[in-house]
PDB file of C-alpha atoms and ligand atoms in Angstrom:
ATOM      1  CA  UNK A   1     -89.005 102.703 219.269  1.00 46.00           C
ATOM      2  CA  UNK A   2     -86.663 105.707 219.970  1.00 66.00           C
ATOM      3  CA  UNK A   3     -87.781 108.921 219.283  1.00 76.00           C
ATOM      4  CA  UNK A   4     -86.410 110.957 216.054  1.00 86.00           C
ATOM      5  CA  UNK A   5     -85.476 114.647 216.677  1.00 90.00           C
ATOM      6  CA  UNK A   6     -83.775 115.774 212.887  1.00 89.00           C
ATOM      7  CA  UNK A   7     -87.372 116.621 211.723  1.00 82.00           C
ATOM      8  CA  UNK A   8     -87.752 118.643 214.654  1.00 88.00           C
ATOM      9  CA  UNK A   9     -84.930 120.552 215.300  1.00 88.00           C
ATOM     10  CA  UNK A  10     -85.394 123.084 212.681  1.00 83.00           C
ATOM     11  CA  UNK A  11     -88.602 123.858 213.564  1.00 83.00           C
ATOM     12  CA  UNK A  12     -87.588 124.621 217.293  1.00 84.00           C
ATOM     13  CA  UNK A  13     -87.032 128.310 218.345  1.00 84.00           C
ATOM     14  CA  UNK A  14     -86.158 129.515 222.026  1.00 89.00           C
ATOM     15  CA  UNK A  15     -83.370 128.644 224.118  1.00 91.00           C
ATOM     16  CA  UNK A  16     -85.093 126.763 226.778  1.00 92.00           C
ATOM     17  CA  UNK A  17     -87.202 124.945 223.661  1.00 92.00           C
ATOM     18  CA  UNK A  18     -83.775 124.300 222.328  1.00 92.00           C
ATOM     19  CA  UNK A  19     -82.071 123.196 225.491  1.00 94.00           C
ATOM     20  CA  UNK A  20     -84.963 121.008 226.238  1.00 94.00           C
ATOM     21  CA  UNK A  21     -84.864 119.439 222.473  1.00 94.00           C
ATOM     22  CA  UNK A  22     -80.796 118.851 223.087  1.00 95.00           C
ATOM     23  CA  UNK A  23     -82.003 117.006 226.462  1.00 96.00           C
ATOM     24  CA  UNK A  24     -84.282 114.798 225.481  1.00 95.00           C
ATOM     25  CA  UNK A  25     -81.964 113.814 222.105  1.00 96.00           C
ATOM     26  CA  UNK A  26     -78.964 113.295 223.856  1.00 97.00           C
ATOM     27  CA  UNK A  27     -78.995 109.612 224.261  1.00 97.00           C
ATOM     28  CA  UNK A  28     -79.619 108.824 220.819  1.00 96.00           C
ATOM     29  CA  UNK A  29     -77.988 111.959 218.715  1.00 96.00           C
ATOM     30  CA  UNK A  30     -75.027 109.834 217.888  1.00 97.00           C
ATOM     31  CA  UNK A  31     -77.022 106.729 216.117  1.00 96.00           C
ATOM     32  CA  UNK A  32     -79.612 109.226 214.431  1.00 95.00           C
ATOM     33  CA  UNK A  33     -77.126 111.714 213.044  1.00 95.00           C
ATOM     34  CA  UNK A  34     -74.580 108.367 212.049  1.00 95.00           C
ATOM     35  CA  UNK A  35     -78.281 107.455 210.030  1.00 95.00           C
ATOM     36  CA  UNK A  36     -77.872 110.234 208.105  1.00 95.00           C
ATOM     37  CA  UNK A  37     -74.129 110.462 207.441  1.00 96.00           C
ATOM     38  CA  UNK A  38     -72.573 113.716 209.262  1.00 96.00           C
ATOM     39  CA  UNK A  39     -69.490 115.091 207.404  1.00 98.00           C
ATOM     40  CA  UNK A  40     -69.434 118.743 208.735  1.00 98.00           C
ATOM     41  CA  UNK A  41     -67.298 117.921 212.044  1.00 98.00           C
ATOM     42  CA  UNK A  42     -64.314 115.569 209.466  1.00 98.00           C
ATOM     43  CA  UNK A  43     -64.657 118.944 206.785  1.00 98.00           C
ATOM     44  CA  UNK A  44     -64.372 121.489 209.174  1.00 98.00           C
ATOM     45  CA  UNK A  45     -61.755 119.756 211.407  1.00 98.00           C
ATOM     46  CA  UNK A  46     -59.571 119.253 208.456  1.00 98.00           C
ATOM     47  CA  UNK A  47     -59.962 122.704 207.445  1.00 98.00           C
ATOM     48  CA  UNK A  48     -59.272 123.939 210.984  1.00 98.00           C
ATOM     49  CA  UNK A  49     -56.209 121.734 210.914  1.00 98.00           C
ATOM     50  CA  UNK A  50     -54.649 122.872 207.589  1.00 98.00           C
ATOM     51  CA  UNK A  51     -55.034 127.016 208.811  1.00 98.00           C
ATOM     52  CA  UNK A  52     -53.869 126.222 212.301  1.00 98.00           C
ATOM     53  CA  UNK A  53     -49.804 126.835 213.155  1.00 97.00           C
ATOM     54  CA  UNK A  54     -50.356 125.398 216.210  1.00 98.00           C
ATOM     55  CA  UNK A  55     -52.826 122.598 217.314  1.00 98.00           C
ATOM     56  CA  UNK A  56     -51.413 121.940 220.653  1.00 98.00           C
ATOM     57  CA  UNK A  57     -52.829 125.755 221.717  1.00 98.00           C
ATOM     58  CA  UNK A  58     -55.932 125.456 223.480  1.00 98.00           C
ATOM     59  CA  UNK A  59     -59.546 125.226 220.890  1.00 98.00           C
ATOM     60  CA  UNK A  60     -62.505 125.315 222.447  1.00 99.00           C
ATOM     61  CA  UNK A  61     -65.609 123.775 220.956  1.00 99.00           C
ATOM     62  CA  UNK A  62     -68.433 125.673 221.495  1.00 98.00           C
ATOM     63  CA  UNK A  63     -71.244 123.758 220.989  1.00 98.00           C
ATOM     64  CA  UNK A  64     -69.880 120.451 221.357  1.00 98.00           C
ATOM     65  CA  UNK A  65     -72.844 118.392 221.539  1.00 98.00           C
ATOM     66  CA  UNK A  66     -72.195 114.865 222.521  1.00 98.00           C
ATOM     67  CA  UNK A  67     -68.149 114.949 221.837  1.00 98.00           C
ATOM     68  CA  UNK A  68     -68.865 114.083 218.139  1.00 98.00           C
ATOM     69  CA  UNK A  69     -67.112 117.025 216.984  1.00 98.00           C
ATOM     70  CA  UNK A  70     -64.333 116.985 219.188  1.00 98.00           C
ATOM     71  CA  UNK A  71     -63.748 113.339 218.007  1.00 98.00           C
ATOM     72  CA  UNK A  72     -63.033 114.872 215.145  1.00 98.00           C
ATOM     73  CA  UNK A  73     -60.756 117.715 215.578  1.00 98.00           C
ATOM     74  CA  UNK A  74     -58.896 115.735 218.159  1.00 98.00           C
ATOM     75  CA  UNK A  75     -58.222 112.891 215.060  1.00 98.00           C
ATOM     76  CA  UNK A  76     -57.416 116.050 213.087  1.00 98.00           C
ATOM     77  CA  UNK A  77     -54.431 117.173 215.463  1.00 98.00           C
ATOM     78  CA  UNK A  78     -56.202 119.271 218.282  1.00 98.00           C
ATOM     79  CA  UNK A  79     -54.539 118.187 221.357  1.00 98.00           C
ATOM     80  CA  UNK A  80     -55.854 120.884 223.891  1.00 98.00           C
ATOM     81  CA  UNK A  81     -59.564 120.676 223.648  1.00 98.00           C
ATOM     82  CA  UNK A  82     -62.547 122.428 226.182  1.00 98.00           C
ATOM     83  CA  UNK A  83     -66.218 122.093 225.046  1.00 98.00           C
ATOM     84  CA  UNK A  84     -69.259 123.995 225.783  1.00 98.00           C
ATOM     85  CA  UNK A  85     -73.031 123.925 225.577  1.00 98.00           C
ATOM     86  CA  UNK A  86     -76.306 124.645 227.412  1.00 97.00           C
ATOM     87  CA  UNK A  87     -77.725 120.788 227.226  1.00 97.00           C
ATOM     88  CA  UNK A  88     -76.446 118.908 230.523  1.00 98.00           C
ATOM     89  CA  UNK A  89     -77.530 116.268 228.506  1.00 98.00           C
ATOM     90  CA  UNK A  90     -75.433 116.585 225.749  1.00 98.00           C
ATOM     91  CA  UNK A  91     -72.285 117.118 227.982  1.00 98.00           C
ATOM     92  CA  UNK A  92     -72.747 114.205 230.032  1.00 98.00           C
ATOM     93  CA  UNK A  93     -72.402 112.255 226.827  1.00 98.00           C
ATOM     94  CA  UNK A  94     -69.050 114.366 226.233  1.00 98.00           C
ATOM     95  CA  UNK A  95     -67.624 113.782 229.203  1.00 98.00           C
ATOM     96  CA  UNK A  96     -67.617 109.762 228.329  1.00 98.00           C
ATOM     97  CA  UNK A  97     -66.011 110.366 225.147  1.00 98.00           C
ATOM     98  CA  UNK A  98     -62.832 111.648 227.350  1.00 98.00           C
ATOM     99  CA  UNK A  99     -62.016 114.052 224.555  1.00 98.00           C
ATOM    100  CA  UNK A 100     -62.279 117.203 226.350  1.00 98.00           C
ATOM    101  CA  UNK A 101     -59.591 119.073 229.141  1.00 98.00           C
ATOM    102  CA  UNK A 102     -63.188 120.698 230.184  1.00 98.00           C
ATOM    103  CA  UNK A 103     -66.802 121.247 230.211  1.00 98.00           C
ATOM    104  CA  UNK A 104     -68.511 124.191 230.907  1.00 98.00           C
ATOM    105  CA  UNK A 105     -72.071 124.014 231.121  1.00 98.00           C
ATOM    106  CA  UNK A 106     -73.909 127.511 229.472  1.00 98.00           C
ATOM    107  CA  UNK A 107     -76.066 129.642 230.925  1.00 97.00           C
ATOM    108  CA  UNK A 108     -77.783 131.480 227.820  1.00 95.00           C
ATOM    109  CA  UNK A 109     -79.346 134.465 230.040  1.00 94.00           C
ATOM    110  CA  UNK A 110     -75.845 134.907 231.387  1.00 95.00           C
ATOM    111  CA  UNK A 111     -72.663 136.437 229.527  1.00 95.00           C
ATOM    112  CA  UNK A 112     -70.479 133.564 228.421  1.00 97.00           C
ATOM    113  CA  UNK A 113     -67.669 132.759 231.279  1.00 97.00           C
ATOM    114  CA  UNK A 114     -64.849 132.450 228.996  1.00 97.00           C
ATOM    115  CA  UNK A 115     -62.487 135.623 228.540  1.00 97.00           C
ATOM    116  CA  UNK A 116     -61.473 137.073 225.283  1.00 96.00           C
ATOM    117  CA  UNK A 117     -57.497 135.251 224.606  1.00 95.00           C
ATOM    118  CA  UNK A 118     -58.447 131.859 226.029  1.00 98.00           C
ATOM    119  CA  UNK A 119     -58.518 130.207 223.160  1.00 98.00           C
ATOM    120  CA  UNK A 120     -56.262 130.308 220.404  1.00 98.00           C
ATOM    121  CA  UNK A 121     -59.116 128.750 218.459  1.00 98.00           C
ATOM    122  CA  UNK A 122     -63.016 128.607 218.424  1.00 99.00           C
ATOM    123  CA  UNK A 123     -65.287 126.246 216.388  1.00 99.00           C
ATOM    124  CA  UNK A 124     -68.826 125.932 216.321  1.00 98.00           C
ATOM    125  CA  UNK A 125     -69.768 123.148 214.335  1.00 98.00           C
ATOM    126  CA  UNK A 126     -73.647 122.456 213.073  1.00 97.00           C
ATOM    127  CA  UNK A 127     -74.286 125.173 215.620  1.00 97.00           C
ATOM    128  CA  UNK A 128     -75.033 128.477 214.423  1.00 98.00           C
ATOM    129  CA  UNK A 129     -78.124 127.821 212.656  1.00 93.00           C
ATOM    130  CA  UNK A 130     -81.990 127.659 212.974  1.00 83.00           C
ATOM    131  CA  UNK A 131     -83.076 125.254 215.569  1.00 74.00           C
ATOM    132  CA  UNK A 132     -79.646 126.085 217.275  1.00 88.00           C
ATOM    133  CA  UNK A 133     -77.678 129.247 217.941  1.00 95.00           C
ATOM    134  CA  UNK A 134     -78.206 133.136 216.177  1.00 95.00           C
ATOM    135  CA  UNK A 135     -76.263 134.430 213.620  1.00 97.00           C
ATOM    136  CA  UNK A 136     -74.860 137.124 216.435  1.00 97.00           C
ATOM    137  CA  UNK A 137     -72.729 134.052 218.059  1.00 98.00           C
ATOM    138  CA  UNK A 138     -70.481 134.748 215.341  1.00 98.00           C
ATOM    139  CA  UNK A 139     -69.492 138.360 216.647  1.00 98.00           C
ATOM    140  CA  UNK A 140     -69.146 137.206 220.077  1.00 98.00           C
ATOM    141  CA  UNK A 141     -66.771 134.148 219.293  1.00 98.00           C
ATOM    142  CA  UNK A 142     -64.520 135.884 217.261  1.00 98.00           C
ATOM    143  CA  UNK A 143     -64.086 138.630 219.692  1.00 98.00           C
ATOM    144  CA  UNK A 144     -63.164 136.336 222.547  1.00 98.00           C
ATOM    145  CA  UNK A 145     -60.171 135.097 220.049  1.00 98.00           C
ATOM    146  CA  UNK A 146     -56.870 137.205 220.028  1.00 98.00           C
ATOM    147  CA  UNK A 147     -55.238 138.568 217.060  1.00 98.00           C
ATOM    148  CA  UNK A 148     -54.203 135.661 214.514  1.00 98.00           C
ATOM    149  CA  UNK A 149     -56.970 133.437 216.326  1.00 98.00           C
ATOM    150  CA  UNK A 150     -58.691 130.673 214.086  1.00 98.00           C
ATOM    151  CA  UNK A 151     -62.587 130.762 214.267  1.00 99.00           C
ATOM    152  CA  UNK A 152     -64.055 128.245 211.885  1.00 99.00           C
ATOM    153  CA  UNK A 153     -67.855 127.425 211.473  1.00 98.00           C
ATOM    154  CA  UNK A 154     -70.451 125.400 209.194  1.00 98.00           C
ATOM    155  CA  UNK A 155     -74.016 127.038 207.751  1.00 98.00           C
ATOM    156  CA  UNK A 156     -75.950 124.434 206.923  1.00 97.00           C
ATOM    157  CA  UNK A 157     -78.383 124.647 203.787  1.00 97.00           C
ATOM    158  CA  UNK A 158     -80.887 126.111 206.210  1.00 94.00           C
ATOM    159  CA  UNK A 159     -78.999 129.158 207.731  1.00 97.00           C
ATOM    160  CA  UNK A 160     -77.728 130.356 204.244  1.00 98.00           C
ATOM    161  CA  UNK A 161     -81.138 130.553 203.043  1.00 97.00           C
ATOM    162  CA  UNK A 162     -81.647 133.313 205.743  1.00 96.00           C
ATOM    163  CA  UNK A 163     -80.544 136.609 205.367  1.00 96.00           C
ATOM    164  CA  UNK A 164     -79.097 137.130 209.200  1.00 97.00           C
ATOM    165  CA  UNK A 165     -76.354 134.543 208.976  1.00 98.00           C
ATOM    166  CA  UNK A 166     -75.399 135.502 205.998  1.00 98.00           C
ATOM    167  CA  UNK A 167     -74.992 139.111 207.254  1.00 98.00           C
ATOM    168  CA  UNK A 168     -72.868 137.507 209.883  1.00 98.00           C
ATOM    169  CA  UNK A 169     -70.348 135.885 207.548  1.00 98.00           C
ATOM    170  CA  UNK A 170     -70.763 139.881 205.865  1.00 98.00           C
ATOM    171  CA  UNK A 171     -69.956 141.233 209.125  1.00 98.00           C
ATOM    172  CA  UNK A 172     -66.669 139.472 209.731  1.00 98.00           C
ATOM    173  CA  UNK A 173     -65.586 140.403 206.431  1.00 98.00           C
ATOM    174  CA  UNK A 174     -66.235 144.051 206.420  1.00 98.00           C
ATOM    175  CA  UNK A 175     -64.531 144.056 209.815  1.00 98.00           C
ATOM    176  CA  UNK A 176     -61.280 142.570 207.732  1.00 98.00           C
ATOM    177  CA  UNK A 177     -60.799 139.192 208.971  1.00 98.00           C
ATOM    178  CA  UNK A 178     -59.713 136.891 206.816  1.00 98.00           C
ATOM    179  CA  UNK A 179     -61.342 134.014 204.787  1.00 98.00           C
ATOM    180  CA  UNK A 180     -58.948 131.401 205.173  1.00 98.00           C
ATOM    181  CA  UNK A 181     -61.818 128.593 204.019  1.00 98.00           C
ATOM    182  CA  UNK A 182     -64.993 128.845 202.390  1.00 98.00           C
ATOM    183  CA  UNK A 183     -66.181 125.396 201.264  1.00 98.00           C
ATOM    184  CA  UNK A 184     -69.497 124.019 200.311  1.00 98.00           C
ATOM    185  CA  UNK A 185     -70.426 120.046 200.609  1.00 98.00           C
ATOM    186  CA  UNK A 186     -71.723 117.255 202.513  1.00 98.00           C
ATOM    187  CA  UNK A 187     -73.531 117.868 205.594  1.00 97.00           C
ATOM    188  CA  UNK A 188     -76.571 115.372 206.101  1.00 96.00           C
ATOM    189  CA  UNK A 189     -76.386 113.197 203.003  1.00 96.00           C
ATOM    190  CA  UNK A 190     -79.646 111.192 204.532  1.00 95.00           C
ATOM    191  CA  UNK A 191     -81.738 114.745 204.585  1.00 93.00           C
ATOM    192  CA  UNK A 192     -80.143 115.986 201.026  1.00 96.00           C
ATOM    193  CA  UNK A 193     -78.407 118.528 203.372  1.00 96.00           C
ATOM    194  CA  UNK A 194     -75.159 120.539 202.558  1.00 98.00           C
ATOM    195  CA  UNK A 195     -73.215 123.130 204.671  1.00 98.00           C
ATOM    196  CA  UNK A 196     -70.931 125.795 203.600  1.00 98.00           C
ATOM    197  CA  UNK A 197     -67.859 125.558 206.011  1.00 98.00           C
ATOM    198  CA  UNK A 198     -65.942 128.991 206.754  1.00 99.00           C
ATOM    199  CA  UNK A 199     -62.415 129.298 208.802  1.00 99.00           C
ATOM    200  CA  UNK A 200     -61.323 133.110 209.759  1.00 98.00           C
ATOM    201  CA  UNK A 201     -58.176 134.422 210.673  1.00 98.00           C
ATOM    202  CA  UNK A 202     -59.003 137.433 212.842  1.00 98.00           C
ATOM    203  CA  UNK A 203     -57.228 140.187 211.977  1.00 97.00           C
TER     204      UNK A 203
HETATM  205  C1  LIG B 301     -76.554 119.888 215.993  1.00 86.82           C
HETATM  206  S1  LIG B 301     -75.769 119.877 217.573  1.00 86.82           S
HETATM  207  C2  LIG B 301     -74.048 119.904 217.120  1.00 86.82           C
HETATM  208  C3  LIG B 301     -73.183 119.310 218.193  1.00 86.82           C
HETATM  209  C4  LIG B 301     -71.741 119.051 217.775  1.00 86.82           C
HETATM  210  N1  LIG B 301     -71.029 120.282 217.517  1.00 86.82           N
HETATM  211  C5  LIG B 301     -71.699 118.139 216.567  1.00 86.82           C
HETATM  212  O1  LIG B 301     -71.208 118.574 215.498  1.00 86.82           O
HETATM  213  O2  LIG B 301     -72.156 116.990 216.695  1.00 86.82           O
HETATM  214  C6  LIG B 301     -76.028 121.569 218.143  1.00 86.82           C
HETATM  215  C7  LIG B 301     -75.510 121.794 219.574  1.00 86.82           C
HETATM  216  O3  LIG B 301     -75.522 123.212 219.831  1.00 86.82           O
HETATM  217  C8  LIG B 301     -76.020 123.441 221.121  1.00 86.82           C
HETATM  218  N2  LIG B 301     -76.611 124.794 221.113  1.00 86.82           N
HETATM  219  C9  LIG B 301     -77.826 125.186 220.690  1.00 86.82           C
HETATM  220  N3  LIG B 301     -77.958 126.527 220.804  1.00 86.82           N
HETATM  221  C10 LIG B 301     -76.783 126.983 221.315  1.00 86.82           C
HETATM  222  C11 LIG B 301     -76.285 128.267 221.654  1.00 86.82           C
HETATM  223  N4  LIG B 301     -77.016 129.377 221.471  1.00 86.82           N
HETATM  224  N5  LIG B 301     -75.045 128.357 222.155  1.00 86.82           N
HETATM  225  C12 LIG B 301     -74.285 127.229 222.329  1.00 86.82           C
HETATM  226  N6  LIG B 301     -74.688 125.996 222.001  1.00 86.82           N
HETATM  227  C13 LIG B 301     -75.924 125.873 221.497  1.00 86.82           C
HETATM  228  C14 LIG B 301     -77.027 122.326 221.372  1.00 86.82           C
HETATM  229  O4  LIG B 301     -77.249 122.092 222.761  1.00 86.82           O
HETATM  230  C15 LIG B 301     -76.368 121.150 220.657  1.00 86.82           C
HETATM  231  O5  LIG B 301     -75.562 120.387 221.514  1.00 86.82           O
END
């Protein structure tokens, strides 16, 4: 019987516990998450698609898991996609999806070796959240974005029960980028789960 990882992944804190959790998942993400219905990546891609001027200009996906989200923004329009994420596991499944330009593998105790202008858009997708990444990634991705850059990113009902990511999406706002999208729905529909979705334009 393959193992199930959803019950677990909120409960796991740590990098290297996360990284580990990512590993060990990686084979079987796809089927267990496709279980449970996963509408973030479609909602958020769309969203990211209707904001963006451009979609040729190059998006990276931080985060990207398995490809699953790329899938997605690429059937939204995204044409110039990278991808990035600590689990080797997870981006040896990306890299047979054939979605991505490139792959960069994360080192969490290092700074992140992408420089600020890059991208012309950023999205992490079912990422910033418990089990996952802190509520800080959202300061550091939209600085690496230049002026007029899209960053666009899902809480799930998890994350906006706690009171640092939701002084993250405070942050961004105070520093006067602006809310392009803020949508709540579907996230797990198997778990009972919804996520808010949120594009910014930074300013
Ligand atoms: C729930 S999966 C989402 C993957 C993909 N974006 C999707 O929608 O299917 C969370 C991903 O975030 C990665 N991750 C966890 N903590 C992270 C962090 N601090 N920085 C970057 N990626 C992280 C994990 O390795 C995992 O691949």
């Amino acid at each position: 019987m393959t193992d199930k990882f959803l019950d677990k992944v909120y409960e796991t804190t740590g990098a290297d516990a996360t990284r580990k959790l990512y590993d060990a998942w990686s084979k079987s993400y796809d089927a267990e998450i496709a279980e449970n219905g996963y509408r973030t990546p479609a909602r958020l891609a769309r969203a990211m698609a209707q904001c963006s001027r451009d979609p040729s200009l190059p998006l990276l996906d931080y985060g990207c898991g398995t490809g699953l989200s790329g899938g997605e923004l690429r059937a939204a329009g995204f044409s110039t996609l990278d991808g990035a994420d600590p689990s080797k596991g997870m981006l040896s499944q990306a890299h047979k999806t054939g979605h991505f330009r490139k792959l960069i593998q994360l080192d969490l105790s290092q700074p992140l070796p992408i420089q600020t202008g890059d991208y012309h858009a950023i999205t992490a997708i079912g990422v910033i959240s418990t089990g996952a990444g802190p509520a800080s990634l959202m300061d550091t991705l939209m600085d690496l974005l230049p002026s007029g850059g899209l960053f666009g990113f899902s809480l799930n009902d998890h994350a906006l029960e706690d009171a640092d990511y939701l002084a993250g999406v405070g942050r961004l706002q105070d520093a006067g980028h602006l809310a392009r999208v803020k949508e709540y729905g579907e996230h797990l529909p198997g778990m009972g789960l919804k996520s808010m979705i949120y594009v910014f334009e930074k300013k």
